[in-house]
Short mmCIF file of C-alpha atoms in Angstrom, two decimals:
data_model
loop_
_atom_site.label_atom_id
_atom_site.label_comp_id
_atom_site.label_asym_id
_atom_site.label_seq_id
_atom_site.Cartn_x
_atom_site.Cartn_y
_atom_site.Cartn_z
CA UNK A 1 68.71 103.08 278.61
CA UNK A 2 66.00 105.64 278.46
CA UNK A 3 63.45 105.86 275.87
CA UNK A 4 60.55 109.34 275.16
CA UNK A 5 57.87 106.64 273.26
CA UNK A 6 57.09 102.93 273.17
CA UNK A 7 58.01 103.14 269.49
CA UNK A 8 61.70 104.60 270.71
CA UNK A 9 61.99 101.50 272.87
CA UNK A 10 61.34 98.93 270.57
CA UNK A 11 63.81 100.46 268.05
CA UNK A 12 66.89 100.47 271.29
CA UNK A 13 66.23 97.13 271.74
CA UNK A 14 64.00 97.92 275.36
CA UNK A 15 61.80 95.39 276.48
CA UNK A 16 59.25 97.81 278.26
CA UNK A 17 56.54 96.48 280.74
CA UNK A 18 53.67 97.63 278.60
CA UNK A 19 55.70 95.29 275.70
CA UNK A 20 55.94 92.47 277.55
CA UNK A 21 52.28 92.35 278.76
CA UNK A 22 51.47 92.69 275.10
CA UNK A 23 53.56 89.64 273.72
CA UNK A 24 51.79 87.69 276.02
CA UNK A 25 48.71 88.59 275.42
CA UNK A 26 48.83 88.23 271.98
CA UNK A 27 50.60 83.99 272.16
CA UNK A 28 53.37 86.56 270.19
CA UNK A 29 57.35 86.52 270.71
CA UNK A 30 58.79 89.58 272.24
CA UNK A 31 61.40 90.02 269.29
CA UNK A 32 58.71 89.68 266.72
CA UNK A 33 56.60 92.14 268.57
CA UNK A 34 59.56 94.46 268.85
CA UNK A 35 59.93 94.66 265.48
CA UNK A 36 56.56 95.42 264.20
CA UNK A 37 56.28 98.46 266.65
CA UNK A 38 59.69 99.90 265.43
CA UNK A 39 57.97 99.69 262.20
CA UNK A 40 54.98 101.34 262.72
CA UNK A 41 52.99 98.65 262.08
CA UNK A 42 52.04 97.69 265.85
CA UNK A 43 50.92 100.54 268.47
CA UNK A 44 50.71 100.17 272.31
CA UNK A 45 48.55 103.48 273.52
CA UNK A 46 49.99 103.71 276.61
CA UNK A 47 50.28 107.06 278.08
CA UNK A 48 52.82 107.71 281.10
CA UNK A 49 50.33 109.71 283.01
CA UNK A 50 47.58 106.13 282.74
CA UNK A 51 48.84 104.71 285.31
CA UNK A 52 45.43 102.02 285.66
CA UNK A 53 46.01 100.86 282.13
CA UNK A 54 46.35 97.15 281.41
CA UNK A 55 48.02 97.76 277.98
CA UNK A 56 47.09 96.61 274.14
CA UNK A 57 48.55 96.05 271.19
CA UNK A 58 47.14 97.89 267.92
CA UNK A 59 48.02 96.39 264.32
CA UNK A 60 49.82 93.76 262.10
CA UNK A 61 49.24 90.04 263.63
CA UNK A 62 47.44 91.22 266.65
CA UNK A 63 44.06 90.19 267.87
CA UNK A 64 41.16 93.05 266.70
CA UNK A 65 40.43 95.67 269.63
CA UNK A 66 37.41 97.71 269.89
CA UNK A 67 36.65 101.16 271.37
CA UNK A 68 33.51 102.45 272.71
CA UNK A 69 32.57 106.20 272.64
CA UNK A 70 31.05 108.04 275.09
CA UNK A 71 31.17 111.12 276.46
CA UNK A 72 28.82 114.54 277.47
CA UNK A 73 26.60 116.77 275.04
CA UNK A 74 24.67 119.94 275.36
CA UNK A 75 21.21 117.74 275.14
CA UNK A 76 22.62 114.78 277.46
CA UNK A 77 24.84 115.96 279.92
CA UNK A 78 24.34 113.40 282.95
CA UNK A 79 28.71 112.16 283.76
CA UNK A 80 28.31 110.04 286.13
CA UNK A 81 25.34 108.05 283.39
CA UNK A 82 28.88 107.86 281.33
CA UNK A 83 30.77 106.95 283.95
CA UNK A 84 28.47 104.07 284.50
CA UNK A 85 28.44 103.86 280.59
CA UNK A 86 32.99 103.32 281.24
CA UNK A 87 32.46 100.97 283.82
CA UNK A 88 30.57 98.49 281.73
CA UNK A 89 32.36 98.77 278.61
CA UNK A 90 35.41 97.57 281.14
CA UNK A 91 33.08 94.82 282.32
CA UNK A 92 32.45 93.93 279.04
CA UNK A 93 36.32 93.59 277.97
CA UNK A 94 36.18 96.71 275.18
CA UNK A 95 39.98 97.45 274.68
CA UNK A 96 39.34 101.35 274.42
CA UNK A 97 37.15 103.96 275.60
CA UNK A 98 37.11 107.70 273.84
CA UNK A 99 35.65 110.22 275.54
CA UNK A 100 33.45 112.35 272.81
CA UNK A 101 32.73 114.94 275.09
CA UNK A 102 31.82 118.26 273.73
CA UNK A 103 30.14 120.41 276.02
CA UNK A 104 30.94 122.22 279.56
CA UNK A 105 34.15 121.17 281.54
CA UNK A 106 34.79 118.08 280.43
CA UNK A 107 38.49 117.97 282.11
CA UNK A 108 37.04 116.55 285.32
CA UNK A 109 35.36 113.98 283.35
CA UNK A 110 38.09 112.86 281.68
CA UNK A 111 40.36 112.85 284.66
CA UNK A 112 38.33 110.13 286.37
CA UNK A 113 37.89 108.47 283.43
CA UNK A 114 41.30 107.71 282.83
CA UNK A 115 41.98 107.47 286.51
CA UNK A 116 39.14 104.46 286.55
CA UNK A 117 39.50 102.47 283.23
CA UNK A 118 41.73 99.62 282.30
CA UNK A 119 40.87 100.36 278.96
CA UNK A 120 43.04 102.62 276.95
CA UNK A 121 41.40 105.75 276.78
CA UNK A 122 41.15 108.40 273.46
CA UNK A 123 39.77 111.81 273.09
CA UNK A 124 38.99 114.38 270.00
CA UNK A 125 41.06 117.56 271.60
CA UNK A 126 38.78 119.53 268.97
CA UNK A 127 35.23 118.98 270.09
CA UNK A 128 36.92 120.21 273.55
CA UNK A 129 38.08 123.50 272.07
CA UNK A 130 34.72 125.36 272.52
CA UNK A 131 33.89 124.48 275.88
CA UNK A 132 37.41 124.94 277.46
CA UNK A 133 37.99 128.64 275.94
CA UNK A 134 33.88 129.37 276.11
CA UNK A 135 34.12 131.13 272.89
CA UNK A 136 32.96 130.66 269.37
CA UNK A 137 35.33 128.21 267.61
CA UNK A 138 36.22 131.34 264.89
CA UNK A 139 37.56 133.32 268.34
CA UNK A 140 40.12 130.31 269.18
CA UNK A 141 43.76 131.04 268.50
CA UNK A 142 45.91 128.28 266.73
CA UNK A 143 47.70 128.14 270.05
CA UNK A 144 45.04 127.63 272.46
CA UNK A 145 44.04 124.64 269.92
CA UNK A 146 47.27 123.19 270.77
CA UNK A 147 47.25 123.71 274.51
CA UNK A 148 43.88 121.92 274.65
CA UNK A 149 45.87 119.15 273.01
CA UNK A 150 48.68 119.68 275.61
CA UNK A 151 45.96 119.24 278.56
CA UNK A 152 44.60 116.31 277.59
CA UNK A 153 48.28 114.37 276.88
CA UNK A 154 48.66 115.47 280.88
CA UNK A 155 45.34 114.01 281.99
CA UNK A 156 46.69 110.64 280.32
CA UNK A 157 45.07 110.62 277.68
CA UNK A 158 46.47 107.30 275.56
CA UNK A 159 45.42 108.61 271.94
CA UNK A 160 43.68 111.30 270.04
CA UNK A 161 42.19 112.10 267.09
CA UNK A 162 43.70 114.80 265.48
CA UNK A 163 42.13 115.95 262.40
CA UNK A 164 45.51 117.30 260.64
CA UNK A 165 44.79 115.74 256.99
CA UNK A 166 42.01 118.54 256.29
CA UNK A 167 44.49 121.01 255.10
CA UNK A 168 43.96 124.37 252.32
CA UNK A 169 45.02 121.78 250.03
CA UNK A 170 42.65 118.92 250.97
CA UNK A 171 39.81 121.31 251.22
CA UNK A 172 40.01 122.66 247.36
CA UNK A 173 39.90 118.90 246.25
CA UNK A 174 36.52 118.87 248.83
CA UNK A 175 35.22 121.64 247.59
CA UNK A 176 36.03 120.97 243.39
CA UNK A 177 34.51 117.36 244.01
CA UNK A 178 30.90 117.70 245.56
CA UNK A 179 29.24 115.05 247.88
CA UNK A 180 26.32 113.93 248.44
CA UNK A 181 26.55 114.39 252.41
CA UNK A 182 29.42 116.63 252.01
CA UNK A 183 31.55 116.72 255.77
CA UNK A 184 29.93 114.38 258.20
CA UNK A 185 33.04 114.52 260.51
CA UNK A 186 32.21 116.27 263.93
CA UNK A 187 35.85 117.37 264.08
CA UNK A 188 36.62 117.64 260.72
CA UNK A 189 33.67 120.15 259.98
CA UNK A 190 34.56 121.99 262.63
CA UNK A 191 38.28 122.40 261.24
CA UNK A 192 37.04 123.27 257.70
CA UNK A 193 34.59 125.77 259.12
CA UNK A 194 37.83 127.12 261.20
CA UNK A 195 39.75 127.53 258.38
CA UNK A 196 37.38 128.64 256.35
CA UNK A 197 35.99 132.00 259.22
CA UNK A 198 39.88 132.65 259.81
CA UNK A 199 41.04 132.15 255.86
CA UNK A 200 44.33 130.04 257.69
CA UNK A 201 45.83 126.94 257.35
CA UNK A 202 44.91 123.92 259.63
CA UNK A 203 46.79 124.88 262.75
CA UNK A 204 47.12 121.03 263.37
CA UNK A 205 48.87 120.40 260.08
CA UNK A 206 50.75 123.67 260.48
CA UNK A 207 51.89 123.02 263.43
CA UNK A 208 51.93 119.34 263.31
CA UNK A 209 55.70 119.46 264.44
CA UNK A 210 54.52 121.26 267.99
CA UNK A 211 52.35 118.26 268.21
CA UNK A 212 54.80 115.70 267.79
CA UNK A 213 56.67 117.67 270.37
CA UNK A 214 53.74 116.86 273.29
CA UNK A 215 52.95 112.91 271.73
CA UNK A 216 56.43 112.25 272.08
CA UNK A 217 56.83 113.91 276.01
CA UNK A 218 53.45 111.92 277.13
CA UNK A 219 53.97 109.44 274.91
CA UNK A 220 50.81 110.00 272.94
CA UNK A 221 49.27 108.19 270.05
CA UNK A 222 48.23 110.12 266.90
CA UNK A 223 44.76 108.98 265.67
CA UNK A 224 45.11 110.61 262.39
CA UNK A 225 41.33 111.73 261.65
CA UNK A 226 39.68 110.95 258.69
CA UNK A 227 37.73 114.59 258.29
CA UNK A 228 36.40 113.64 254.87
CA UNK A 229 35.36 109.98 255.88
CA UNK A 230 32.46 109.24 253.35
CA UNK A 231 29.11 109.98 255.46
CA UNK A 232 27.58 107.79 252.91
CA UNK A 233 27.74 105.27 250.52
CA UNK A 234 27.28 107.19 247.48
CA UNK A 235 30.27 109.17 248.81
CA UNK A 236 32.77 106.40 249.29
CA UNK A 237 36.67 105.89 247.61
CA UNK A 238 36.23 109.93 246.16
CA UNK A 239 38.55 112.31 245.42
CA UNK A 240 38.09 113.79 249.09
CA UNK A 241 38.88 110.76 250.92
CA UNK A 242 41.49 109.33 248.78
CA UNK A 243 43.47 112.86 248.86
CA UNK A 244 43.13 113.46 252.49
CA UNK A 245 44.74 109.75 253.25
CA UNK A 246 47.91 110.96 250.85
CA UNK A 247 48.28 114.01 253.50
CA UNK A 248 47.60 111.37 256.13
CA UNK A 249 50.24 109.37 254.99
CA UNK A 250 52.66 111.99 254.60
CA UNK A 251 52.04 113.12 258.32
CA UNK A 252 52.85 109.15 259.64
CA UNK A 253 56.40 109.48 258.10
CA UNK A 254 56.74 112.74 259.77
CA UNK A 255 55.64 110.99 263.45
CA UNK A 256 57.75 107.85 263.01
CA UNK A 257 61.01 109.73 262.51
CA UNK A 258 59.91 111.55 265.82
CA UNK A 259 59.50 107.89 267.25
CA UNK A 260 55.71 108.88 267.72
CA UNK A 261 53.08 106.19 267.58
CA UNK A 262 50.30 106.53 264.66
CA UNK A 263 46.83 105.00 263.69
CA UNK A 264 44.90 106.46 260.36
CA UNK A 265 41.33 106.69 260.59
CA UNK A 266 39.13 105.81 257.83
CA UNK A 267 35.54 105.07 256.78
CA UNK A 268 32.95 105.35 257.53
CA UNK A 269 29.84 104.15 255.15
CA UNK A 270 31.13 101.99 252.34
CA UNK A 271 29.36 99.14 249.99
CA UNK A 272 31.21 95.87 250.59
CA UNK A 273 32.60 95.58 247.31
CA UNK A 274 34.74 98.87 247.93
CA UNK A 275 35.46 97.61 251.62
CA UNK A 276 38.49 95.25 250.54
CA UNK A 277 40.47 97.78 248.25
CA UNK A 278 40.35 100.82 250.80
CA UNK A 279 42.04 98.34 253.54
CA UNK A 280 44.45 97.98 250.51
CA UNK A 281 44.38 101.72 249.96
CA UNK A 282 45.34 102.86 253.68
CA UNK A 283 48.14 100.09 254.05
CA UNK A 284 49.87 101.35 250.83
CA UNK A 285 49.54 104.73 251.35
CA UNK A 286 50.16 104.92 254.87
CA UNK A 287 53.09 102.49 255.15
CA UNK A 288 51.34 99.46 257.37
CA UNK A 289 50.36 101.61 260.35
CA UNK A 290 47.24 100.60 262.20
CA UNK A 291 43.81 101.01 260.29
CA UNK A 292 40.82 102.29 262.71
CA UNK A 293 37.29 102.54 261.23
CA UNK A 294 33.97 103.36 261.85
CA UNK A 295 32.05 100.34 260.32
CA UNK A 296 32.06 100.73 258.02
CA UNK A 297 28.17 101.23 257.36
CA UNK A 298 27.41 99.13 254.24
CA UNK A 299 24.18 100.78 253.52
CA UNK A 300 22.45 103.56 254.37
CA UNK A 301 18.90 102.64 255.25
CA UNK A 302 19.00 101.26 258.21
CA UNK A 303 18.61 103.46 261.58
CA UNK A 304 18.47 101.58 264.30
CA UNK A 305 20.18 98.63 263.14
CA UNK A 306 23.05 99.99 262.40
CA UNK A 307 25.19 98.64 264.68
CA UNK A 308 24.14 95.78 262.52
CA UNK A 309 25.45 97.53 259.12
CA UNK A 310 28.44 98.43 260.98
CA UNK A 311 29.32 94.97 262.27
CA UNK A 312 28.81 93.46 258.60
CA UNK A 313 31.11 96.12 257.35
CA UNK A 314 33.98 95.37 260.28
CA UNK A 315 34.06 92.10 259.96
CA UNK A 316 35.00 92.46 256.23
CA UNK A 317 37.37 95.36 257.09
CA UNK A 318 38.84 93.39 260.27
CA UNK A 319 39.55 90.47 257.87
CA UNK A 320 41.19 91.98 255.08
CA UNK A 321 43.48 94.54 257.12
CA UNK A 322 41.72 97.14 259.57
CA UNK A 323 43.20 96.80 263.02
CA UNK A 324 40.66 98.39 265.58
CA UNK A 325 37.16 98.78 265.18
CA UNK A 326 35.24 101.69 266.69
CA UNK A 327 32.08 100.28 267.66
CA UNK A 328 28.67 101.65 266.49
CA UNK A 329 25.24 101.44 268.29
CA UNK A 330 21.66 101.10 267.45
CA UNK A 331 21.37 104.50 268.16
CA UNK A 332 23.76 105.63 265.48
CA UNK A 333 22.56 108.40 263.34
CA UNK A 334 19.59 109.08 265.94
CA UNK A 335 21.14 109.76 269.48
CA UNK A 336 23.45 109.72 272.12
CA UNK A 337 23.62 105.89 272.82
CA UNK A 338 21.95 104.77 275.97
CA UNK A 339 23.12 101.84 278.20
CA UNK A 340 21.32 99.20 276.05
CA UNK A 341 22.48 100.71 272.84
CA UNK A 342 25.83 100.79 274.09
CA UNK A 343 25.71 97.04 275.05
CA UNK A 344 24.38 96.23 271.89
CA UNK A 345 26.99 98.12 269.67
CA UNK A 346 29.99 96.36 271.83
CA UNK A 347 27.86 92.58 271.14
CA UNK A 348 27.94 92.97 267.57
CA UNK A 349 31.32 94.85 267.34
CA UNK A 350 33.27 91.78 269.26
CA UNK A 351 31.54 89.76 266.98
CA UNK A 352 32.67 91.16 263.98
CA UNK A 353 36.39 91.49 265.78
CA UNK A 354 36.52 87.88 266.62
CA UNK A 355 35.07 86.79 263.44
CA UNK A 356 37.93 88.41 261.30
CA UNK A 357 40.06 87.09 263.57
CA UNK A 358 39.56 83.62 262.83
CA UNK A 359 39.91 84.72 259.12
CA UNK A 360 43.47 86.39 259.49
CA UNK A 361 44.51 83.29 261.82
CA UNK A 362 45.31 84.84 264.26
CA UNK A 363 46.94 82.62 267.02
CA UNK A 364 44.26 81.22 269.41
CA UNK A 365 41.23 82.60 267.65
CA UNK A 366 39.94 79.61 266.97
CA UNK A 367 40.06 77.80 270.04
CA UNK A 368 37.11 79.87 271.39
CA UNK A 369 34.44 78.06 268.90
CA UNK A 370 36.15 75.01 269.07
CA UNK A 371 35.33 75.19 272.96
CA UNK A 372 31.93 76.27 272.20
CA UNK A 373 31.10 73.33 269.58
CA UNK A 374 32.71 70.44 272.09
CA UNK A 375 30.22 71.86 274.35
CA UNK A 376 27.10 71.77 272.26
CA UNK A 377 28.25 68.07 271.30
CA UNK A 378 27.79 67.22 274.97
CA UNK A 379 25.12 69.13 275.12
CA UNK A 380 26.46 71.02 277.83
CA UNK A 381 24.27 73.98 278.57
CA UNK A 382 26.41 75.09 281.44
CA UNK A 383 29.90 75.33 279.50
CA UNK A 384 27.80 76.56 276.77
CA UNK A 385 26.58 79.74 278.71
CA UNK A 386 30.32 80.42 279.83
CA UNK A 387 31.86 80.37 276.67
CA UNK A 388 28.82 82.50 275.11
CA UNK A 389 29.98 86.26 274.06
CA UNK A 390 26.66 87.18 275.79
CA UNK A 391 26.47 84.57 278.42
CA UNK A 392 23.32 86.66 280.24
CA UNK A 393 21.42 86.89 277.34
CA UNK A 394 22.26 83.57 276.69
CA UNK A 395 20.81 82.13 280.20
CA UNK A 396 17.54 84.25 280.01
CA UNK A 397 16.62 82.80 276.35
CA UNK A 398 17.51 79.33 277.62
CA UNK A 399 15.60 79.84 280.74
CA UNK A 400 12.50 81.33 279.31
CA UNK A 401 11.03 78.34 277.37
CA UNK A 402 11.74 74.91 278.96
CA UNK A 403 11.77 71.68 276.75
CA UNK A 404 10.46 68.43 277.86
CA UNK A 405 13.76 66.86 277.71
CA UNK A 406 15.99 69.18 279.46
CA UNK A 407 19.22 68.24 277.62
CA UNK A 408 17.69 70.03 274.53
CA UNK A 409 15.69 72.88 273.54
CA UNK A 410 12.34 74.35 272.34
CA UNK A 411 13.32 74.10 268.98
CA UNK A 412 13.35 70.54 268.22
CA UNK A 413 13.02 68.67 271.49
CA UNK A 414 13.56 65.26 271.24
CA UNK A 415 14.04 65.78 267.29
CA UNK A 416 17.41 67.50 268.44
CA UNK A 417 19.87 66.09 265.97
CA UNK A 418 23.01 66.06 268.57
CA UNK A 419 21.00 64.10 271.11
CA UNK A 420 19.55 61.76 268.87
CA UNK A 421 23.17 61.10 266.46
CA UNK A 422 24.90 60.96 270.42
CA UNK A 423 22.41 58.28 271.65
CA UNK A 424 22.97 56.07 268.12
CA UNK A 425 26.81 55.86 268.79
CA UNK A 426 26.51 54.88 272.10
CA UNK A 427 23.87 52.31 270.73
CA UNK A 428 20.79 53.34 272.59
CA UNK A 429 17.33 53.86 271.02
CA UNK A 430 16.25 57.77 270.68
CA UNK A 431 12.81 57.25 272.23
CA UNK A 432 11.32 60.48 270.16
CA UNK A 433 7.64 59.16 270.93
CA UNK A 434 8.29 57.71 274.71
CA UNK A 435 10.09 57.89 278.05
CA UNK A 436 13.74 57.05 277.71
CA UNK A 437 14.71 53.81 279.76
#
């Protein structure tokens, strides 16, 4: 039988590579699996044209992924510092990789990048627009929008972000409800501003149809942006946000009956008490399909750290319904992440992924820490370092301050409360002030 999507297979009863591979990843029966992507509820980004990709699952029951951006700017515009930047987000097991680029030729770019990674790879066809055409966005037809959408579905691209909630519609409740930080979407601002110069509808919820038509040929995931994501916290659960994930929702319905895959987008910077009831908000209103977020960012004072708001923010988000976390980075609100900031952001974003994890139960979660916590028993530095999320950073720390007794640490030395309650069950004396026997 032949099938256009991974969502058209699972609803013919096809048991398709990427499928299988996902099942057992995931400790997850193949029927079950089936089930939840004819549903919408599970996604498998898998475009035909990736042909490197080791595929993942997206959604309902499924371990939490995270993406990494990168990608070329005006200010920083060094590829092959990115390419390096791919190449150890792969190392460093991140499911996905989007490709942010927004300045110059980015198609070669994103060629090898997909031609290279493992990692299911996104893009935001928007911030490409510009550079393809090398004119000023309000000079860029609604058609040559959608052919830059068409190019990157044949470079293999495995999703995109496609800012097609942001409609006339959307943009009166925006513009009758004021924010504090108003549009802090890249590609969302740069729709409104489009529609706004050319008085016209979105061209991507116009022509949202002649979109579904390339998804479904490449077999293309829809990222459904989240334009009027709250840029802040004062701006979160508004009229803006709420009204644009109605359209959003809308638009899934629309993709499914096409058989083409969807994930919504959504915040963003959020307190934690609002965190729970927007996971509720985008499962309702959207129908179960994948949640992605940024964060979210539970306050906004902290530049520098906030790969450290962010993680707080996932972990709640992972654990009461998002799917996918995009990862954020020390240099968040500053700069374009370097290599260290990048590191740092995937660190704290894992640990936020695996922590919900083990929340939701998710099958095998658990059996990481319980590894980990036999091995500090035994005090077994070496197991210890292999089972660490951070296993390098993990050896230097050890190795940089050495304790008299080598089976503990600086901390407490011979005060170390698993050495000492070991040695009493085994009947020996501690020997705190001497040489052990």
């Amino acid at each position: 039988m032949n099938y256009s999507t991974q969502m058209d297979a699972a609803k013919k009863g096809i048991v398709t590579k990427e499928i299988e591979i996902v099942a057992k990843k995931e400790k997850m029966k193949v029927e079950e699996l089936m089930e939840l992507i004819s549903e919408g509820k599970v996604v498998i980004p898998a475009n035909k044209n990736h042909k490197s990709l080791d595929p993942e699952g997206i959604g309902q029951g499924l371990r939490t992924k995270i993406n990494v951006n990168l990608g070329i700017s005006k200010d920083c515009n060094d590829v092959q510092k990115e390419i390096e930047k791919a190449k150890i987000a792969v190392k460093m097991k991140s499911e996905a990789i989007m490709d942010l680029s927004c300045y110059g030729k980015t198609q070669e770019f994103r060629q090898e990048l997909v031609s290279i990674s493992p990692a299911m790879i996104g893009t935001v066809p928007m911030y490409d627009a510009v550079g393809f055409y090398e004119k000023e966005l309000s000079n860029i037809s609604a058609k040559e929008l959608l052919n830059v959408i068409e190019r990157h579905a044949k470079d293999g691209v495995d999703f995109m972000t496609i800012h097609a909630g942001i409609n006339q519609e959307t943009a009166k409740v925006f513009k009758r409800n004021p924010r504090l930080t108003n549009i802090v979407s890249r590609g969302g601002a740069l729709m409104f501003a489009w529609m706004n110069l050319n008085n016209k509808e979105n061209p991507f919820y116009e022509y949202f149809d002649d979109i579904l038509d390339i998804c479904e040929k490449y077999d293309v995931t829809i990222s459904l942006g989240d334009a009027l994501r709250p840029g802040s916290i004062a701006d979160s659960t508004d009229a803006s946000q709420i009204k644009e994930l109605m359209v959003l929702g809308e638009l899934t319905k629309r993709a499914w009956e096409r058989n083409v895959q969807v994930m919504i987008e959504g915040p963003g910077h959020m307190a934690l008490n609002e965190i729970q009831a927007n996971m509720l908000l985008e499962k309702k209103l959207c129908h179960g399909a994948p949640f992605y977020v940024l964060g979210p960012v539970v306050t906004d004072i902290a530049p520098g750290y906030d790969h450290i708001t962010g993680a707080i923010g996932g972990a709640i988000a992972a654990s009461t319904g998002a799917d996918f976390l995009c990862y954020v980075t020390p240099a968040e609100h500053l700069r374009l992440p370097d290599l260290e900031d990048m590191k740092e952001g995937i660190i704290a974003t894992k640990i936020a992924a695996h922590a919900a994890d083990i929340a939701k139960g998710i099958k095998g979660a658990r059996d990481w820490d319980n590894k980990m916590s036999e091995a500090r028993q035994k005090l077994d530095w070496d197991t210890m370092f292999d089972l660490a999320i951070d296993s390098e950073k993990a050896r230097i720390y050890r190795a940089d301050s050495n304790p008299e007794d080598e089976k503990t640490c600086t901390m407490c030395g011979k005060m170390c409360a698993i050495r000492n309650t070991n040695k009493v069950l085994d009947n020996k004396n501690i020997n705190i002030l001497r040489e052990d026997d």
